GROMACS .gro file of C-alpha atoms in nm:
model
  390
    1THR     CA    1  -0.830  -1.348   1.048
    2GLY     CA    2  -0.583  -1.075   1.180
    3LEU     CA    3  -0.409  -1.164   0.857
    4ASP     CA    4  -0.255  -0.915   0.571
    5LYS     CA    5  -0.504  -0.903   0.308
    6PHE     CA    6  -0.243  -0.831   0.106
    7SER     CA    7  -0.059  -1.190   0.151
    8VAL     CA    8  -0.082  -1.539  -0.016
    9LYS     CA    9  -0.256  -1.645   0.255
   10GLY     CA   10  -0.461  -1.377   0.386
   11SER     CA   11  -0.576  -1.318   0.049
   12GLN     CA   12  -0.722  -1.658   0.088
   13PHE     CA   13  -0.997  -1.576   0.361
   14ASN     CA   14  -1.185  -1.338   0.183
   15LYS     CA   15  -1.444  -1.448  -0.025
   16PRO     CA   16  -1.415  -1.508  -0.397
   17LEU     CA   17  -1.662  -1.317  -0.595
   18LEU     CA   18  -1.582  -1.521  -0.905
   19GLU     CA   19  -1.758  -1.893  -0.897
   20PHE     CA   20  -1.869  -2.202  -1.161
   21SER     CA   21  -1.716  -1.977  -1.500
   22GLY     CA   22  -1.756  -2.130  -1.813
   23ALA     CA   23  -1.378  -2.169  -1.843
   24CYS     CA   24  -1.192  -2.466  -2.029
   25ALA     CA   25  -1.072  -2.700  -1.706
   26GLY     CA   26  -0.707  -2.563  -1.602
   27CYS     CA   27  -0.753  -2.199  -1.731
   28GLY     CA   28  -0.492  -1.996  -1.649
   29GLU     CA   29  -0.700  -1.669  -1.687
   30THR     CA   30  -0.941  -1.778  -1.421
   31PRO     CA   31  -0.726  -1.823  -1.120
   32TYR     CA   32  -0.591  -1.388  -1.188
   33MET     CA   33  -0.944  -1.268  -1.164
   34LYS     CA   34  -1.083  -1.526  -0.878
   35LEU     CA   35  -0.808  -1.309  -0.673
   36LEU     CA   36  -0.860  -0.982  -0.834
   37THR     CA   37  -1.228  -1.052  -0.713
   38GLN     CA   38  -1.097  -1.131  -0.310
   39LEU     CA   39  -0.875  -0.825  -0.273
   40PHE     CA   40  -1.088  -0.578  -0.456
   41GLY     CA   41  -1.459  -0.743  -0.571
   42SER     CA   42  -1.659  -0.555  -0.342
   43ARG     CA   43  -1.598  -0.214  -0.520
   44MET     CA   44  -1.439  -0.293  -0.870
   45PHE     CA   45  -1.622  -0.188  -1.187
   46VAL     CA   46  -1.454  -0.444  -1.488
   47ALA     CA   47  -1.436  -0.325  -1.862
   48ASN     CA   48  -1.394  -0.684  -1.992
   49ALA     CA   49  -1.264  -0.719  -2.369
   50THR     CA   50  -1.381  -0.949  -2.626
   51GLY     CA   51  -1.212  -1.294  -2.639
   52CYS     CA   52  -1.208  -1.581  -2.341
   53THR     CA   53  -1.247  -1.334  -2.080
   54GLN     CA   54  -1.561  -1.230  -2.174
   55ALA     CA   55  -1.673  -1.562  -2.328
   56TRP     CA   56  -1.646  -1.757  -1.961
   57GLY     CA   57  -1.714  -1.403  -1.783
   58SER     CA   58  -2.067  -1.393  -1.918
   59ALA     CA   59  -2.175  -1.762  -2.007
   60LEU     CA   60  -2.540  -1.730  -1.973
   61PRO     CA   61  -2.773  -1.763  -1.785
   62CYS     CA   62  -2.480  -1.827  -1.519
   63ILE     CA   63  -2.315  -1.543  -1.480
   64PRO     CA   64  -1.995  -1.621  -1.259
   65TYR     CA   65  -1.974  -1.255  -1.047
   66THR     CA   66  -2.136  -1.283  -0.758
   67THR     CA   67  -2.184  -1.075  -0.485
   68ASP     CA   68  -2.061  -1.079  -0.084
   69ASN     CA   69  -2.291  -1.056   0.172
   70ASN     CA   70  -2.356  -0.677   0.203
   71GLY     CA   71  -2.470  -0.740  -0.171
   72HIS     CA   72  -2.190  -0.583  -0.325
   73GLY     CA   73  -1.977  -0.742  -0.602
   74PRO     CA   74  -1.818  -0.670  -0.910
   75ALA     CA   75  -1.950  -0.391  -1.151
   76TRP     CA   76  -1.911  -0.588  -1.505
   77SER     CA   77  -1.936  -0.529  -1.851
   78ASN     CA   78  -1.788  -0.620  -2.155
   79SER     CA   79  -1.675  -0.457  -2.495
   80LEU     CA   80  -1.521  -0.499  -2.836
   81PHE     CA   81  -1.163  -0.582  -2.870
   82GLU     CA   82  -1.131  -0.269  -3.059
   83ASP     CA   83  -1.269  -0.020  -2.792
   84ASN     CA   84  -1.247  -0.172  -2.446
   85ALA     CA   85  -0.993   0.110  -2.357
   86GLU     CA   86  -1.191   0.358  -2.424
   87PHE     CA   87  -1.501   0.230  -2.276
   88ALA     CA   88  -1.318   0.181  -1.968
   89MET     CA   89  -1.233   0.558  -1.981
   90GLY     CA   90  -1.560   0.625  -2.042
   91MET     CA   91  -1.640   0.400  -1.680
   92TYR     CA   92  -1.318   0.662  -1.520
   93LEU     CA   93  -1.445   1.012  -1.619
   94SER     CA   94  -1.839   0.907  -1.506
   95LEU     CA   95  -1.720   0.815  -1.185
   96ALA     CA   96  -1.477   1.080  -1.155
   97GLN     CA   97  -1.774   1.351  -1.219
   98GLN     CA   98  -1.989   1.169  -0.976
   99ARG     CA   99  -1.748   1.134  -0.727
  100GLU     CA  100  -1.670   1.515  -0.794
  101ALA     CA  101  -2.008   1.633  -0.741
  102ILE     CA  102  -2.007   1.414  -0.413
  103ALA     CA  103  -1.692   1.607  -0.268
  104GLU     CA  104  -1.843   1.949  -0.347
  105ARG     CA  105  -2.161   1.867  -0.159
  106ALA     CA  106  -1.950   1.689   0.135
  107LYS     CA  107  -1.725   2.084   0.142
  108ALA     CA  108  -2.082   2.267   0.114
  109LEU     CA  109  -2.197   2.064   0.379
  110LEU     CA  110  -1.924   2.081   0.636
  111PRO     CA  111  -1.953   2.411   0.780
  112LEU     CA  112  -2.354   2.348   0.806
  113VAL     CA  113  -2.284   2.093   1.046
  114GLU     CA  114  -2.127   2.017   1.390
  115GLY     CA  115  -1.990   1.720   1.653
  116GLU     CA  116  -1.972   1.320   1.502
  117LEU     CA  117  -2.074   1.455   1.159
  118LYS     CA  118  -1.860   1.702   1.116
  119GLU     CA  119  -1.599   1.497   1.227
  120ALA     CA  120  -1.695   1.264   0.952
  121VAL     CA  121  -1.713   1.463   0.644
  122GLN     CA  122  -1.413   1.641   0.741
  123HIS     CA  123  -1.220   1.279   0.780
  124TRP     CA  124  -1.408   1.203   0.447
  125ILE     CA  125  -1.239   1.544   0.259
  126ASP     CA  126  -0.949   1.464   0.408
  127SER     CA  127  -0.900   1.115   0.252
  128LEU     CA  128  -0.963   1.245  -0.084
  129GLY     CA  129  -0.648   1.130  -0.344
  130ILE     CA  130  -0.441   1.027  -0.096
  131GLN     CA  131  -0.253   0.697  -0.204
  132ASN     CA  132  -0.425   0.414  -0.163
  133GLU     CA  133  -0.760   0.568  -0.108
  134GLY     CA  134  -0.992   0.277  -0.160
  135GLU     CA  135  -0.823   0.066   0.080
  136VAL     CA  136  -0.751   0.301   0.340
  137THR     CA  137  -1.123   0.526   0.330
  138SER     CA  138  -1.367   0.222   0.270
  139ALA     CA  139  -1.430   0.293   0.686
  140ILE     CA  140  -1.392   0.624   0.661
  141SER     CA  141  -1.677   0.626   0.396
  142ARG     CA  142  -1.902   0.375   0.577
  143LYS     CA  143  -1.887   0.585   0.880
  144PHE     CA  144  -1.952   0.878   0.678
  145ILE     CA  145  -2.263   0.749   0.564
  146ASN     CA  146  -2.379   0.596   0.886
  147VAL     CA  147  -2.349   0.929   1.061
  148LEU     CA  148  -2.489   1.093   0.787
  149LYS     CA  149  -2.822   0.877   0.769
  150GLN     CA  150  -2.881   0.919   1.173
  151THR     CA  151  -2.819   1.283   1.200
  152PRO     CA  152  -3.137   1.498   1.137
  153LEU     CA  153  -3.044   1.795   0.945
  154ASN     CA  154  -3.255   2.088   0.819
  155GLY     CA  155  -3.324   2.331   0.551
  156LYS     CA  156  -2.963   2.348   0.304
  157ALA     CA  157  -2.788   2.091   0.513
  158ALA     CA  158  -3.084   1.834   0.481
  159GLU     CA  159  -3.107   1.894   0.069
  160LEU     CA  160  -2.733   1.842   0.072
  161LYS     CA  161  -2.780   1.529   0.302
  162GLU     CA  162  -3.049   1.423   0.059
  163TYR     CA  163  -2.794   1.406  -0.201
  164LEU     CA  164  -2.504   1.276  -0.052
  165LEU     CA  165  -2.780   0.939   0.092
  166ALA     CA  166  -2.930   0.918  -0.314
  167HIS     CA  167  -2.550   0.889  -0.461
  168GLU     CA  168  -2.457   0.719  -0.130
  169GLU     CA  169  -2.254   0.459  -0.400
  170HIS     CA  170  -1.990   0.681  -0.504
  171ILE     CA  171  -1.884   0.807  -0.171
  172ALA     CA  172  -1.680   0.518  -0.130
  173LYS     CA  173  -1.374   0.486  -0.371
  174LYS     CA  174  -1.401   0.245  -0.685
  175THR     CA  175  -1.155   0.078  -0.872
  176ILE     CA  176  -1.170   0.050  -1.255
  177TRP     CA  177  -1.010  -0.276  -1.416
  178MET     CA  178  -0.937  -0.288  -1.799
  179TYR     CA  179  -0.951  -0.694  -1.866
  180GLY     CA  180  -0.881  -0.898  -2.145
  181GLY     CA  181  -0.607  -1.097  -2.352
  182ASP     CA  182  -0.338  -1.074  -2.549
  183GLY     CA  183  -0.566  -1.044  -2.898
  184TRP     CA  184  -0.685  -0.683  -2.712
  185ALA     CA  185  -0.426  -0.533  -2.581
  186TYR     CA  186  -0.127  -0.631  -2.807
  187ASP     CA  187  -0.337  -0.593  -3.112
  188ILE     CA  188  -0.708  -0.537  -3.228
  189GLY     CA  189  -0.731  -0.257  -2.934
  190TYR     CA  190  -0.340  -0.172  -2.846
  191GLY     CA  191  -0.413   0.199  -3.031
  192GLY     CA  192  -0.712   0.284  -2.760
  193LEU     CA  193  -0.497   0.045  -2.508
  194ASP     CA  194  -0.177   0.322  -2.586
  195HIS     CA  195  -0.415   0.622  -2.632
  196VAL     CA  196  -0.572   0.577  -2.260
  197MET     CA  197  -0.207   0.489  -2.108
  198ALA     CA  198  -0.074   0.814  -2.245
  199THR     CA  199  -0.326   0.992  -2.044
  200ASP     CA  200  -0.258   1.049  -1.637
  201ALA     CA  201  -0.643   0.867  -1.570
  202ASN     CA  202  -0.607   0.630  -1.271
  203VAL     CA  203  -0.714   0.342  -1.454
  204ASN     CA  204  -0.587  -0.036  -1.416
  205ILE     CA  205  -0.521  -0.305  -1.649
  206LEU     CA  206  -0.552  -0.722  -1.575
  207LEU     CA  207  -0.376  -0.891  -1.924
  208VAL     CA  208  -0.384  -1.204  -1.933
  209ASP     CA  209  -0.146  -1.325  -2.201
  210THR     CA  210  -0.189  -1.665  -2.373
  211GLU     CA  211   0.023  -1.566  -2.664
  212VAL     CA  212  -0.230  -1.627  -2.915
  213TYR     CA  213  -0.597  -1.589  -2.959
  214SER     CA  214  -0.735  -1.837  -2.797
  215ASN     CA  215  -1.156  -1.768  -2.807
  216THR     CA  216  -1.111  -1.782  -3.156
  217GLY     CA  217  -0.934  -2.084  -3.231
  218GLY     CA  218  -0.569  -2.006  -3.180
  219GLN     CA  219  -0.434  -1.823  -3.431
  220SER     CA  220  -0.139  -1.612  -3.394
  221SER     CA  221  -0.115  -1.253  -3.212
  222LYS     CA  222   0.192  -1.016  -3.164
  223ALA     CA  223   0.212  -1.190  -2.841
  224THR     CA  224   0.287  -1.473  -2.985
  225PRO     CA  225   0.687  -1.581  -2.973
  226ILE     CA  226   0.915  -1.695  -3.210
  227GLY     CA  227   0.888  -2.033  -3.330
  228ALA     CA  228   0.512  -2.180  -3.177
  229VAL     CA  229   0.288  -2.277  -3.379
  230ALA     CA  230  -0.087  -2.116  -3.422
  231GLN     CA  231  -0.339  -2.052  -3.687
  232PHE     CA  232  -0.148  -1.809  -3.974
  233SER     CA  233   0.155  -1.968  -3.819
  234ALA     CA  234   0.165  -2.306  -3.914
  235ALA     CA  235   0.537  -2.313  -3.967
  236GLY     CA  236   0.642  -2.187  -3.637
  237ARG     CA  237   0.601  -1.796  -3.603
  238ARG     CA  238   0.876  -1.569  -3.755
  239TYR     CA  239   0.915  -1.261  -3.530
  240ASN     CA  240   0.983  -1.121  -3.164
  241LYS     CA  241   0.662  -1.125  -2.970
  242LYS     CA  242   0.622  -0.754  -2.914
  243ASP     CA  243   0.751  -0.631  -2.558
  244LEU     CA  244   0.440  -0.415  -2.403
  245GLY     CA  245   0.552  -0.349  -2.063
  246ARG     CA  246   0.874  -0.195  -2.192
  247LEU     CA  247   0.680  -0.014  -2.443
  248LEU     CA  248   0.483   0.137  -2.191
  249MET     CA  249   0.767   0.175  -1.946
  250THR     CA  250   0.894   0.451  -2.218
  251TYR     CA  251   0.611   0.675  -2.096
  252GLY     CA  252   0.785   0.662  -1.713
  253HIS     CA  253   0.460   0.774  -1.566
  254ILE     CA  254   0.283   0.415  -1.634
  255TYR     CA  255   0.303   0.127  -1.329
  256VAL     CA  256   0.441  -0.180  -1.506
  257ALA     CA  257   0.435  -0.500  -1.377
  258GLN     CA  258   0.485  -0.867  -1.529
  259VAL     CA  259   0.361  -1.172  -1.311
  260ALA     CA  260   0.290  -1.534  -1.301
  261LEU     CA  261   0.061  -1.671  -1.022
  262GLY     CA  262   0.235  -2.039  -1.028
  263ALA     CA  263   0.575  -1.916  -1.029
  264ASN     CA  264   0.544  -1.675  -0.776
  265PRO     CA  265   0.207  -1.549  -0.602
  266ALA     CA  266   0.385  -1.340  -0.325
  267GLN     CA  267   0.513  -1.104  -0.620
  268LEU     CA  268   0.161  -1.113  -0.836
  269ILE     CA  269  -0.002  -1.011  -0.491
  270LYS     CA  270   0.251  -0.715  -0.440
  271ALA     CA  271   0.233  -0.615  -0.824
  272ILE     CA  272  -0.177  -0.588  -0.779
  273LYS     CA  273  -0.144  -0.407  -0.438
  274GLU     CA  274   0.105  -0.167  -0.606
  275ALA     CA  275  -0.116  -0.085  -0.919
  276GLU     CA  276  -0.421  -0.059  -0.714
  277ALA     CA  277  -0.298   0.191  -0.499
  278TYR     CA  278  -0.060   0.376  -0.800
  279ASN     CA  279  -0.258   0.721  -0.869
  280GLY     CA  280  -0.227   0.703  -1.263
  281PRO     CA  281  -0.257   0.424  -1.542
  282ALA     CA  282  -0.121   0.051  -1.433
  283ILE     CA  283  -0.089  -0.239  -1.590
  284VAL     CA  284  -0.024  -0.613  -1.508
  285ILE     CA  285   0.079  -0.871  -1.813
  286ALA     CA  286  -0.039  -1.208  -1.632
  287TYR     CA  287   0.132  -1.536  -1.783
  288ALA     CA  288  -0.204  -1.756  -1.875
  289PRO     CA  289  -0.125  -2.148  -1.993
  290CYS     CA  290  -0.426  -2.205  -2.241
  291ILE     CA  291  -0.521  -2.546  -2.345
  292ASN     CA  292  -0.416  -2.419  -2.737
  293HIS     CA  293  -0.059  -2.448  -2.578
  294GLY     CA  294  -0.086  -2.833  -2.574
  295LEU     CA  295   0.083  -2.914  -2.228
  296SER     CA  296   0.254  -3.216  -2.234
  297LYS     CA  297   0.096  -3.326  -1.839
  298GLY     CA  298  -0.277  -3.152  -1.952
  299MET     CA  299  -0.381  -2.878  -1.797
  300GLY     CA  300  -0.402  -2.986  -1.484
  301PHE     CA  301  -0.041  -2.870  -1.462
  302SER     CA  302  -0.060  -2.526  -1.565
  303GLN     CA  303   0.029  -2.381  -1.249
  304MET     CA  304   0.339  -2.569  -1.242
  305GLU     CA  305   0.377  -2.518  -1.639
  306MET     CA  306   0.398  -2.105  -1.507
  307LYS     CA  307   0.713  -2.172  -1.279
  308LYS     CA  308   0.860  -2.360  -1.574
  309ALA     CA  309   0.881  -2.064  -1.791
  310VAL     CA  310   0.986  -1.827  -1.528
  311ASP     CA  311   1.298  -2.112  -1.438
  312CYS     CA  312   1.414  -2.156  -1.766
  313GLY     CA  313   1.368  -1.766  -1.849
  314TYR     CA  314   1.128  -1.812  -2.116
  315TRP     CA  315   0.885  -1.590  -1.897
  316HIS     CA  316   1.032  -1.271  -1.698
  317LEU     CA  317   0.867  -1.131  -1.340
  318TYR     CA  318   0.918  -0.730  -1.266
  319ARG     CA  319   0.734  -0.406  -1.149
  320TYR     CA  320   0.862  -0.072  -1.288
  321ASN     CA  321   0.708   0.166  -1.026
  322PRO     CA  322   0.735   0.576  -1.097
  323GLU     CA  323   0.655   0.627  -0.741
  324ARG     CA  324   1.004   0.498  -0.681
  325ILE     CA  325   1.147   0.769  -0.886
  326LYS     CA  326   1.002   1.028  -0.636
  327GLU     CA  327   1.219   0.883  -0.363
  328GLY     CA  328   1.568   0.826  -0.584
  329LYS     CA  329   1.563   0.469  -0.634
  330ASN     CA  330   1.559   0.284  -0.978
  331PRO     CA  331   1.209   0.250  -1.107
  332PHE     CA  332   1.286  -0.088  -1.250
  333THR     CA  333   1.238  -0.430  -1.026
  334LEU     CA  334   1.353  -0.720  -1.182
  335ASP     CA  335   1.181  -1.008  -0.958
  336SER     CA  336   1.322  -1.309  -1.213
  337LYS     CA  337   1.642  -1.503  -1.090
  338GLU     CA  338   1.878  -1.583  -1.341
  339PRO     CA  339   1.746  -1.881  -1.560
  340THR     CA  340   1.832  -2.249  -1.410
  341GLU     CA  341   1.679  -2.464  -1.578
  342SER     CA  342   1.639  -2.583  -1.969
  343PHE     CA  343   1.484  -2.359  -2.248
  344ARG     CA  344   1.431  -2.582  -2.466
  345GLU     CA  345   1.303  -2.841  -2.255
  346PHE     CA  346   1.019  -2.638  -2.137
  347LEU     CA  347   0.960  -2.604  -2.506
  348MET     CA  348   0.921  -2.931  -2.604
  349GLY     CA  349   0.644  -2.998  -2.294
  350GLU     CA  350   0.404  -2.824  -2.510
  351THR     CA  351   0.251  -2.873  -2.860
  352ARG     CA  352   0.220  -2.554  -3.007
  353TYR     CA  353   0.703  -2.577  -2.992
  354ALA     CA  354   0.715  -2.934  -3.042
  355ALA     CA  355   0.512  -3.035  -3.301
  356LEU     CA  356   0.732  -2.802  -3.518
  357THR     CA  357   0.973  -3.078  -3.469
  358ARG     CA  358   0.777  -3.333  -3.669
  359THR     CA  359   0.670  -3.106  -3.952
  360PHE     CA  360   0.901  -2.858  -4.013
  361PRO     CA  361   1.248  -3.026  -3.846
  362GLU     CA  362   1.484  -2.803  -3.984
  363ALA     CA  363   1.319  -2.466  -3.904
  364ALA     CA  364   1.232  -2.589  -3.614
  365GLU     CA  365   1.564  -2.603  -3.496
  366GLU     CA  366   1.652  -2.267  -3.670
  367LEU     CA  367   1.369  -2.075  -3.478
  368PHE     CA  368   1.417  -2.268  -3.152
  369ALA     CA  369   1.774  -2.125  -3.127
  370LYS     CA  370   1.605  -1.798  -3.209
  371ALA     CA  371   1.345  -1.800  -2.913
  372GLU     CA  372   1.637  -1.917  -2.677
  373ALA     CA  373   1.864  -1.632  -2.791
  374ASN     CA  374   1.602  -1.378  -2.783
  375ALA     CA  375   1.526  -1.486  -2.417
  376LYS     CA  376   1.847  -1.440  -2.313
  377GLN     CA  377   1.889  -1.109  -2.462
  378LYS     CA  378   1.564  -1.000  -2.299
  379TYR     CA  379   1.680  -1.115  -1.965
  380ALA     CA  380   1.982  -0.923  -1.998
  381ILE     CA  381   1.844  -0.611  -2.090
  382TYR     CA  382   1.622  -0.622  -1.817
  383LYS     CA  383   1.919  -0.699  -1.585
  384ARG     CA  384   2.089  -0.372  -1.720
  385MET     CA  385   1.760  -0.219  -1.603
  386ALA     CA  386   1.728  -0.333  -1.256
  387ASP     CA  387   2.140  -0.238  -1.253
  388GLU     CA  388   2.094   0.127  -1.315
  389GLN     CA  389   2.165   0.377  -1.067
  390VAL     CA  390   1.931   0.648  -1.034
   0.00000   0.00000   0.00000
């Protein structure tokens, strides 16, 4: 199309490799994965945690993940809440070992060949480990494979060719995405997630935050904010929501972004591109309205609800990119503007908050005031971080 694939318009000319999911109408989760498959679908490995994402992502016998015209698509599997991060780490280690074996053979082949093949092999070897390798090297890898297939070889070179073509699916760089909700990442799988993120493994996370255990009936999680009504918090959640992004930033080597598709799709795509290109652990925390929220206008307005959440300061958009430190820049960029809309009006537009004014009116007033104060304080903290001089 000539359009930048990593733009709002350009991305939509790529075929989505997600179709006919088993999600609720208006689900806030599926658009994020649909976009991810449009950007990286032909070379994606998805490690899916238990939860809604796994339920609608494997609604047998109709699997919503599909393939492109070349028969390539996401390689998907799922694991339990408590060990999905470790499961993804296993995928990463396996793929890293496979590519190391490919690289060894390619380097051994280089002095045994000449001409176009030598050039293709050298070009591929030179591309290993560069920034944004997966996107940059797809064409390089294809050329390497095509020239290798067309070139007759003898002896040791023929043995190396046979090995390389037998493992040709590992020549192009893959991208690994852990995928799941807040019940996994904030709660039950948090220990494993933290353990993997503490390493330098080049893994990515797409965390769709519905602020509640959506799939099992709407129980509160550590992502549930103050004042929200959920199972086990019928009188309103009494504690602060865990600020997972800020916790992970303290490591200093993790790419962290917080996004909302309906509020700022360009910022979302920029965050996904930066996260995948970053050579290390990366997490994108995405706001996802859910049927459990009880939107007053219905789930057909879930994208608009995301915009409202950002405009009133309920949800903040930012990116923390450690690469910027090397350039002498502040790694933290606050992409949200100062809130302009009514925080209380936003709360009253969702049953999970509005219901509390009928069941526990006095508690509701106290909790909503706390929630608004917390949101303002959080924005002030992010603003200070964004204004810091390096």
